[in-house]
XYZ file of N, CA and C in Angstrom:
600
model
N 110.069 106.338 97.625
C 110.462 106.509 96.259
C 109.606 105.593 95.323
N 108.427 105.293 95.738
C 107.548 104.494 94.934
C 106.252 105.197 94.738
N 105.587 104.764 93.713
C 104.240 105.355 93.442
C 104.055 105.559 91.891
N 102.820 105.903 91.546
C 102.603 106.024 90.094
C 103.273 107.314 89.406
N 103.269 108.423 90.177
C 103.800 109.682 89.622
C 105.312 109.823 89.979
N 105.909 108.734 90.349
C 107.348 108.852 90.726
C 108.180 108.708 89.443
N 109.262 109.585 89.390
C 110.169 109.500 88.276
C 111.587 109.704 88.781
N 112.559 109.691 87.879
C 114.005 109.783 88.302
C 114.269 111.133 88.958
N 113.558 112.181 88.583
C 113.856 113.554 89.105
C 113.441 113.592 90.522
N 112.139 113.142 90.903
C 111.719 113.162 92.251
C 112.441 112.208 93.088
N 112.784 111.033 92.616
C 113.556 110.042 93.443
C 114.916 110.639 93.727
N 115.536 111.264 92.785
C 116.815 111.868 93.043
C 116.851 112.911 94.075
N 115.771 113.736 94.121
C 115.538 114.637 95.236
C 115.458 114.010 96.593
N 114.657 112.965 96.617
C 114.448 112.240 97.919
C 115.732 111.668 98.299
N 116.533 111.047 97.467
C 117.801 110.470 97.758
C 118.778 111.498 98.373
N 118.915 112.649 97.628
C 119.757 113.619 98.138
C 119.296 114.143 99.499
N 118.091 114.269 99.731
C 117.492 114.597 101.062
C 117.862 113.696 102.136
N 117.807 112.319 101.773
C 118.218 111.258 102.845
C 119.717 111.375 103.095
N 120.576 111.564 102.048
C 122.034 111.651 102.247
C 122.330 112.835 103.111
N 121.640 113.972 102.970
C 121.824 115.180 103.889
C 121.434 114.773 105.284
N 120.383 114.107 105.448
C 119.927 113.724 106.785
C 121.048 112.748 107.440
N 121.601 111.918 106.665
C 122.736 111.047 107.147
C 123.818 111.952 107.680
N 124.195 112.974 106.966
C 125.249 113.840 107.408
C 124.855 114.478 108.743
N 123.595 114.976 108.829
C 123.161 115.655 110.086
C 123.209 114.684 111.235
N 122.789 113.442 110.923
C 122.808 112.437 111.964
C 124.174 112.062 112.483
N 125.099 112.079 111.552
C 126.458 111.788 111.890
C 127.014 112.896 112.820
N 126.701 114.111 112.425
C 127.165 115.276 113.239
C 126.668 115.202 114.702
N 125.342 114.867 114.834
C 124.742 114.787 116.136
C 125.281 113.584 116.957
N 125.597 112.414 116.271
C 126.058 111.302 116.957
C 127.560 111.654 117.470
N 128.296 112.416 116.657
C 129.678 112.777 117.106
C 129.543 113.601 118.349
N 128.491 114.365 118.541
C 128.193 115.256 119.759
C 127.488 114.376 120.782
N 127.483 113.039 120.686
C 126.946 112.093 121.653
C 125.375 112.247 121.836
N 124.753 112.608 120.725
C 123.257 112.719 120.782
C 122.735 111.630 119.808
N 121.741 110.833 120.426
C 121.161 109.812 119.663
C 119.601 110.085 119.526
N 119.191 111.349 119.588
C 117.775 111.672 119.597
C 117.055 111.316 118.333
N 117.749 111.056 117.287
C 117.040 110.787 115.977
C 116.676 109.315 115.968
N 117.102 108.496 116.906
C 116.869 107.131 116.961
C 115.986 106.817 118.277
N 114.639 106.917 118.233
C 113.839 106.777 119.415
C 113.988 105.397 120.128
N 114.364 104.346 119.429
C 114.441 103.102 120.042
C 115.667 103.033 120.926
N 116.682 103.998 120.808
C 117.861 103.976 121.714
C 117.538 104.643 123.045
N 116.346 105.214 123.215
C 116.039 105.882 124.479
C 116.108 104.908 125.679
N 115.721 103.680 125.454
C 115.629 102.620 126.523
C 117.013 101.994 126.729
N 117.936 102.108 125.813
C 119.214 101.550 126.034
C 120.133 102.334 126.913
N 120.730 101.657 127.861
C 121.754 102.374 128.749
C 123.000 102.779 127.936
N 123.299 104.011 127.863
C 124.400 104.503 127.132
C 125.725 103.863 127.639
N 126.580 103.409 126.703
C 127.709 102.718 127.049
C 129.019 103.580 126.726
N 128.776 104.873 126.730
C 129.869 105.761 126.480
C 130.160 105.845 124.987
N 131.435 105.955 124.736
C 131.962 106.059 123.294
C 131.671 104.843 122.481
N 131.469 103.650 123.153
C 131.279 102.465 122.369
C 129.994 102.562 121.443
N 128.900 102.932 122.143
C 127.585 103.041 121.411
C 127.685 104.041 120.349
N 128.170 105.210 120.591
C 128.202 106.288 119.641
C 129.134 105.891 118.439
N 130.162 105.207 118.854
C 131.147 104.808 117.702
C 130.463 103.773 116.795
N 129.737 102.767 117.378
C 129.039 101.776 116.649
C 128.035 102.458 115.688
N 127.235 103.430 116.202
C 126.260 104.089 115.415
C 126.886 104.916 114.336
N 127.983 105.604 114.704
C 128.740 106.378 113.670
C 129.308 105.628 112.536
N 129.862 104.385 112.878
C 130.360 103.426 111.910
C 129.214 102.941 110.958
N 128.103 102.644 111.533
C 126.950 102.147 110.841
C 126.451 103.250 109.819
N 126.345 104.523 110.282
C 125.953 105.603 109.414
C 126.905 105.773 108.330
N 128.218 105.688 108.634
C 129.225 105.840 107.610
C 129.153 104.734 106.503
N 128.903 103.583 106.981
C 128.722 102.390 106.071
C 127.540 102.610 105.184
N 126.448 103.030 105.809
C 125.224 103.327 105.121
C 125.411 104.359 104.002
N 126.146 105.404 104.402
C 126.391 106.516 103.440
C 127.264 105.988 102.222
N 128.272 105.085 102.509
C 129.091 104.502 101.504
C 128.226 103.580 100.580
N 127.394 102.886 101.240
C 126.523 101.940 100.462
C 125.527 102.671 99.477
N 125.002 103.773 100.088
C 124.147 104.599 99.197
C 124.955 105.241 98.011
N 126.116 105.636 98.248
C 126.964 106.186 97.196
C 127.263 105.155 96.123
N 127.446 103.888 96.545
C 127.761 102.796 95.663
C 126.484 102.417 94.809
N 125.368 102.289 95.496
C 124.183 101.826 94.781
C 123.557 102.970 93.956
N 123.671 104.192 94.321
C 123.081 105.262 93.731
C 124.128 106.330 93.336
N 124.820 106.180 92.287
C 125.900 107.116 91.925
C 125.253 108.517 91.697
N 126.040 109.482 91.808
C 125.593 110.876 91.706
C 124.972 111.092 90.353
N 123.754 111.561 90.284
C 123.004 111.895 89.084
C 122.809 113.382 89.010
N 123.276 114.048 88.078
C 123.106 115.452 87.934
C 121.777 115.772 87.289
N 120.783 116.068 88.111
C 119.402 116.273 87.560
C 119.200 117.810 87.371
N 120.118 118.577 87.772
C 119.892 120.120 87.622
C 119.749 120.396 86.160
N 120.392 119.667 85.296
C 120.231 119.987 83.792
C 118.859 119.643 83.327
N 118.067 118.962 84.138
C 116.630 118.698 83.731
C 115.658 119.560 84.427
N 116.090 120.674 84.990
C 115.112 121.679 85.663
C 114.119 122.158 84.647
N 114.445 122.272 83.295
C 113.479 122.675 82.394
C 112.316 121.738 82.313
N 112.523 120.456 82.543
C 111.437 119.454 82.523
C 110.523 119.729 83.718
N 110.997 119.922 84.863
C 110.201 120.157 86.028
C 109.364 121.415 85.946
N 110.053 122.476 85.452
C 109.343 123.766 85.308
C 109.872 124.461 84.162
N 109.145 124.336 83.015
C 109.607 124.994 81.735
C 109.446 126.457 81.853
N 108.768 126.947 82.804
C 108.485 128.427 82.884
C 109.614 129.195 83.732
N 110.446 128.460 84.321
C 111.455 129.028 85.226
C 112.837 128.295 84.909
N 113.290 128.478 83.690
C 114.526 127.833 83.313
C 115.716 128.755 83.317
N 116.886 128.185 83.525
C 118.077 128.968 83.384
C 118.843 128.595 82.142
N 119.864 129.349 81.726
C 120.558 128.920 80.553
C 121.424 127.713 80.741
N 121.736 127.448 82.048
C 122.540 126.277 82.398
C 121.737 125.023 82.156
N 120.437 125.100 82.429
C 119.647 123.811 82.322
C 119.312 123.547 80.901
N 119.453 124.529 80.040
C 119.041 124.295 78.572
C 120.258 124.248 77.667
N 121.446 124.300 78.359
C 122.691 124.301 77.562
C 122.867 123.111 76.670
N 122.325 121.935 77.152
C 122.547 120.720 76.349
C 121.519 120.558 75.303
N 120.543 121.363 75.164
C 119.439 121.237 74.245
C 119.851 121.727 72.871
N 119.276 121.067 71.827
C 119.529 121.522 70.465
C 118.781 122.824 70.201
N 119.144 123.455 69.110
C 118.479 124.792 68.740
C 116.937 124.571 68.569
N 116.481 123.501 67.993
C 115.041 123.292 67.715
C 114.370 123.041 69.088
N 114.962 122.339 69.953
C 114.382 122.128 71.339
C 114.264 123.396 72.129
N 115.366 124.225 72.018
C 115.332 125.468 72.728
C 114.356 126.444 72.194
N 114.110 126.365 70.873
C 113.100 127.271 70.285
C 111.716 126.787 70.715
N 111.465 125.587 70.750
C 110.122 125.066 71.245
C 109.892 125.332 72.671
N 110.979 125.277 73.419
C 110.900 125.596 74.929
C 110.525 127.080 75.029
N 111.141 127.921 74.233
C 110.847 129.373 74.360
C 109.399 129.631 73.952
N 108.870 128.857 72.967
C 107.440 128.997 72.616
C 106.534 128.564 73.761
N 106.905 127.494 74.384
C 106.181 126.944 75.512
C 106.047 127.974 76.620
N 107.228 128.706 76.894
C 107.244 129.616 77.957
C 106.281 130.845 77.656
N 105.972 131.077 76.437
C 105.060 132.198 76.107
C 103.592 131.723 75.842
N 103.368 130.481 75.907
C 102.057 129.894 75.710
C 101.245 129.931 76.945
N 100.258 130.849 77.077
C 99.553 131.055 78.340
C 98.581 129.962 78.570
N 98.033 129.428 77.557
C 97.100 128.266 77.656
C 97.805 127.094 78.267
N 99.011 126.827 77.771
C 99.791 125.747 78.264
C 100.224 125.921 79.667
N 100.435 127.216 79.999
C 100.890 127.545 81.421
C 99.736 127.163 82.381
N 98.528 127.412 81.940
C 97.325 127.043 82.864
C 97.291 125.568 82.960
N 97.591 124.834 81.968
C 97.611 123.255 81.985
C 98.673 122.860 82.985
N 99.810 123.591 82.928
C 100.983 123.232 83.797
C 100.636 123.378 85.242
N 99.840 124.402 85.560
C 99.422 124.684 86.956
C 98.433 123.687 87.456
N 97.699 123.075 86.600
C 96.529 122.247 87.075
C 96.685 120.756 86.836
N 97.711 120.276 86.232
C 97.877 118.904 85.955
C 99.263 118.344 86.340
N 99.367 117.035 86.525
C 100.628 116.477 86.847
C 101.599 116.681 85.707
N 102.869 116.675 86.105
C 103.956 116.853 85.122
C 103.948 116.087 83.829
N 103.809 114.796 83.987
C 103.759 113.887 82.805
C 102.561 114.240 81.866
N 101.420 114.605 82.453
C 100.260 114.854 81.680
C 100.467 116.250 81.034
N 101.172 117.210 81.663
C 101.457 118.467 80.984
C 102.270 118.249 79.731
N 103.297 117.448 79.856
C 104.124 117.200 78.634
C 103.412 116.420 77.551
N 102.453 115.498 78.000
C 101.687 114.798 76.958
C 100.758 115.825 76.202
N 100.220 116.661 76.937
C 99.384 117.778 76.301
C 100.198 118.608 75.417
N 101.449 118.938 75.882
C 102.314 119.874 75.038
C 102.842 119.212 73.764
N 102.762 117.834 73.806
C 103.331 117.056 72.621
C 102.652 117.358 71.254
N 101.371 117.722 71.362
C 100.661 117.994 70.129
C 101.164 119.207 69.424
N 101.527 120.194 70.118
C 102.085 121.403 69.427
C 103.566 121.524 69.414
N 104.228 120.936 70.410
C 105.672 121.037 70.512
C 106.297 119.585 70.671
N 106.251 118.832 69.559
C 106.588 117.431 69.653
C 108.075 117.087 70.026
N 109.015 117.924 69.595
C 110.379 117.577 69.798
C 110.758 117.715 71.263
N 110.478 118.929 71.832
C 110.824 119.119 73.286
C 109.991 118.363 74.175
N 108.813 118.098 73.772
C 107.926 117.322 74.608
C 108.407 115.795 74.703
N 108.804 115.290 73.539
C 109.312 113.863 73.478
C 110.569 113.757 74.350
N 111.387 114.731 74.294
C 112.602 114.728 75.108
C 112.264 114.742 76.652
N 111.283 115.570 77.001
C 110.790 115.589 78.483
C 110.230 114.301 78.886
N 109.333 113.739 78.060
C 108.691 112.537 78.287
C 109.695 111.406 78.492
N 110.691 111.362 77.588
C 111.736 110.391 77.723
C 112.464 110.413 78.998
N 112.671 111.630 79.560
C 113.380 111.798 80.842
C 112.420 111.371 81.956
N 111.177 111.726 81.872
C 110.209 111.415 82.938
C 109.803 109.865 82.999
N 110.004 109.196 81.922
C 109.622 107.747 81.932
C 110.647 106.926 82.650
N 111.869 107.408 82.895
C 112.803 106.626 83.633
C 112.281 106.526 85.089
N 112.057 105.341 85.523
C 111.683 105.218 86.956
C 112.797 104.498 87.746
N 112.833 104.818 88.936
C 113.968 104.420 89.765
C 113.772 103.269 90.638
N 112.555 102.750 90.647
C 112.221 101.623 91.534
C 111.576 100.474 90.799
N 111.403 99.402 91.534
C 110.712 98.215 90.956
C 109.189 98.199 91.358
N 108.691 99.421 91.517
C 107.285 99.536 91.966
C 106.312 98.793 91.088
N 106.453 98.974 89.793
C 105.465 98.281 88.916
C 105.635 96.763 88.958
N 106.875 96.260 89.012
C 107.128 94.872 89.151
C 106.531 94.298 90.488
N 106.694 95.022 91.565
C 106.155 94.600 92.838
C 104.590 94.666 92.812
N 104.060 95.593 92.157
C 102.640 95.723 92.000
C 102.102 94.553 91.226
N 102.782 94.166 90.124
C 102.421 93.050 89.366
C 102.450 91.743 90.160
N 103.543 91.542 90.868
C 103.725 90.263 91.636
C 102.674 90.212 92.710
N 102.339 91.404 93.356
C 101.242 91.236 94.404
C 99.847 90.905 93.682
N 99.706 91.498 92.510
C 98.381 91.143 91.837
C 98.329 89.656 91.413
N 99.479 89.171 90.992
C 99.542 87.723 90.584
C 99.322 86.792 91.778
N 99.958 87.127 92.865
C 99.776 86.272 94.104
C 98.288 86.354 94.543
N 97.721 87.465 94.418
C 96.341 87.596 94.812
C 95.452 86.743 93.858
N 95.630 86.759 92.630
C 94.928 86.018 91.623
C 95.114 84.591 91.798
N 96.396 84.127 92.064
C 96.661 82.703 92.086
C 96.574 82.190 93.590
N 95.733 82.745 94.399
C 95.529 82.195 95.715
C 94.805 80.899 95.719
N 94.596 80.296 96.848
C 93.982 79.014 96.983
C 92.603 78.849 96.253
N 91.868 79.930 96.295
C 90.518 79.887 95.726
C 90.620 79.812 94.138
N 91.650 80.290 93.541
C 91.695 80.320 92.102
C 92.872 79.602 91.533
N 93.398 78.631 92.293
C 94.684 77.974 91.802
C 94.494 77.158 90.630
N 93.164 76.908 90.165
C 92.935 76.159 88.983
C 93.132 76.885 87.711
N 93.201 78.186 87.780
C 93.399 78.980 86.574
C 94.722 78.653 85.868
N 94.602 78.490 84.573
C 95.844 78.183 83.877
C 96.466 79.501 83.268
N 95.608 80.279 82.743
C 96.056 81.608 82.111
C 95.617 82.776 82.920
N 96.492 83.558 83.342
C 96.074 84.734 84.167
C 96.303 86.034 83.448
N 96.578 85.982 82.118
C 96.888 87.211 81.355
C 95.809 88.277 81.495
N 94.540 87.817 81.173
C 93.460 88.733 81.136
C 93.184 89.309 82.542
N 93.253 88.439 83.550
C 93.016 88.908 84.969
C 94.116 89.871 85.365
N 95.273 89.595 85.026
C 96.428 90.515 85.303
C 96.204 91.824 84.622
N 95.776 91.912 83.480
C 95.450 93.157 82.740
C 94.450 93.920 83.486
N 93.425 93.294 83.940
C 92.326 94.064 84.728
C 92.916 94.517 85.972
N 93.657 93.761 86.736
C 94.256 94.145 87.976
C 95.186 95.320 87.882
N 96.027 95.325 86.880
C 97.081 96.333 86.739
C 96.622 97.578 86.104
N 95.501 97.498 85.316
C 95.073 98.730 84.662
C 94.534 99.818 85.667
N 94.739 101.045 85.324
C 94.171 102.037 86.143
C 92.752 102.385 85.813
N 92.302 101.744 84.704
C 90.823 101.897 84.315
C 90.061 100.756 84.880
N 89.130 101.117 85.751
C 88.279 100.075 86.399
C 87.272 99.593 85.581
N 87.027 98.245 85.546
C 85.901 97.764 84.749
C 84.559 98.112 85.326
N 83.554 98.329 84.517
C 82.229 98.631 84.949
C 81.418 97.389 84.892
N 81.561 96.606 85.939
C 80.889 95.290 86.040
C 79.451 95.252 85.874
N 78.724 96.332 86.457
C 77.291 96.394 86.339
C 76.824 96.562 84.845
N 77.572 97.423 84.146
C 77.275 97.599 82.729
C 77.455 96.360 81.929
N 78.616 95.617 82.212
C 78.902 94.433 81.523
C 77.803 93.375 81.768
N 77.352 93.302 83.024
C 76.346 92.327 83.322
C 74.946 92.637 82.758
N 74.650 93.905 82.527
C 73.330 94.272 81.903
C 73.365 93.958 80.472
N 74.493 93.918 79.865
C 74.641 93.631 78.397
C 74.642 92.116 78.158
N 74.730 91.289 79.107
C 74.786 89.815 78.932
C 73.340 89.311 79.292
N 72.985 88.334 78.552
C 71.672 87.664 78.889
C 72.015 86.459 79.803
N 71.302 86.452 80.854
C 71.484 85.326 81.794
C 70.967 84.042 81.240
N 71.690 82.892 81.437
C 71.254 81.616 80.927
C 70.716 80.869 82.126
N 69.395 80.520 81.965
C 68.716 79.850 83.011
C 68.811 78.388 82.836
N 68.887 77.609 83.883
C 68.958 76.197 83.718
C 67.578 75.609 83.519
N 67.440 74.508 82.840
C 66.046 73.934 82.499
C 65.606 73.104 83.661
């Protein structure tokens, strides 16, 4: 559930998939099968004690997941994922102006080609020029991220910058900006534009 293209919609799908796997695992454990846990192959089965422990653990895990990740109804955002295959249920909460713009998007063949060849967030950024209201709503939904991925990425960059070799740096703002940016600096070009200072 981490990465640059991750959003609340994709994370919700992954979470629902994991919860379904938990139910499948519980059903198999109730039938005394622990095949989904390869590390248990070497353990001598202790009858009902082992399966009951695993079953209790899976139930606790399921309860914890429900507590940390309450049910999010993302079906109403299906129009964000695929504006060309929407149902009246997924657009029921939209205002008239947003529904009109969505209808126009559905008939825009140039935009449909962009949808097929670009990531979802880029598609909506491209659509924002002609359909600002509905695109702003979609971008607002896609901007919600469900993990601390960016914070963890920043912390890793900071620890890398502030290692023993560079511990004398007082300000790391500019170095952090370079590390976290998806735009890579062209060091060779920067070096050719600078005049070397020779010692006398």
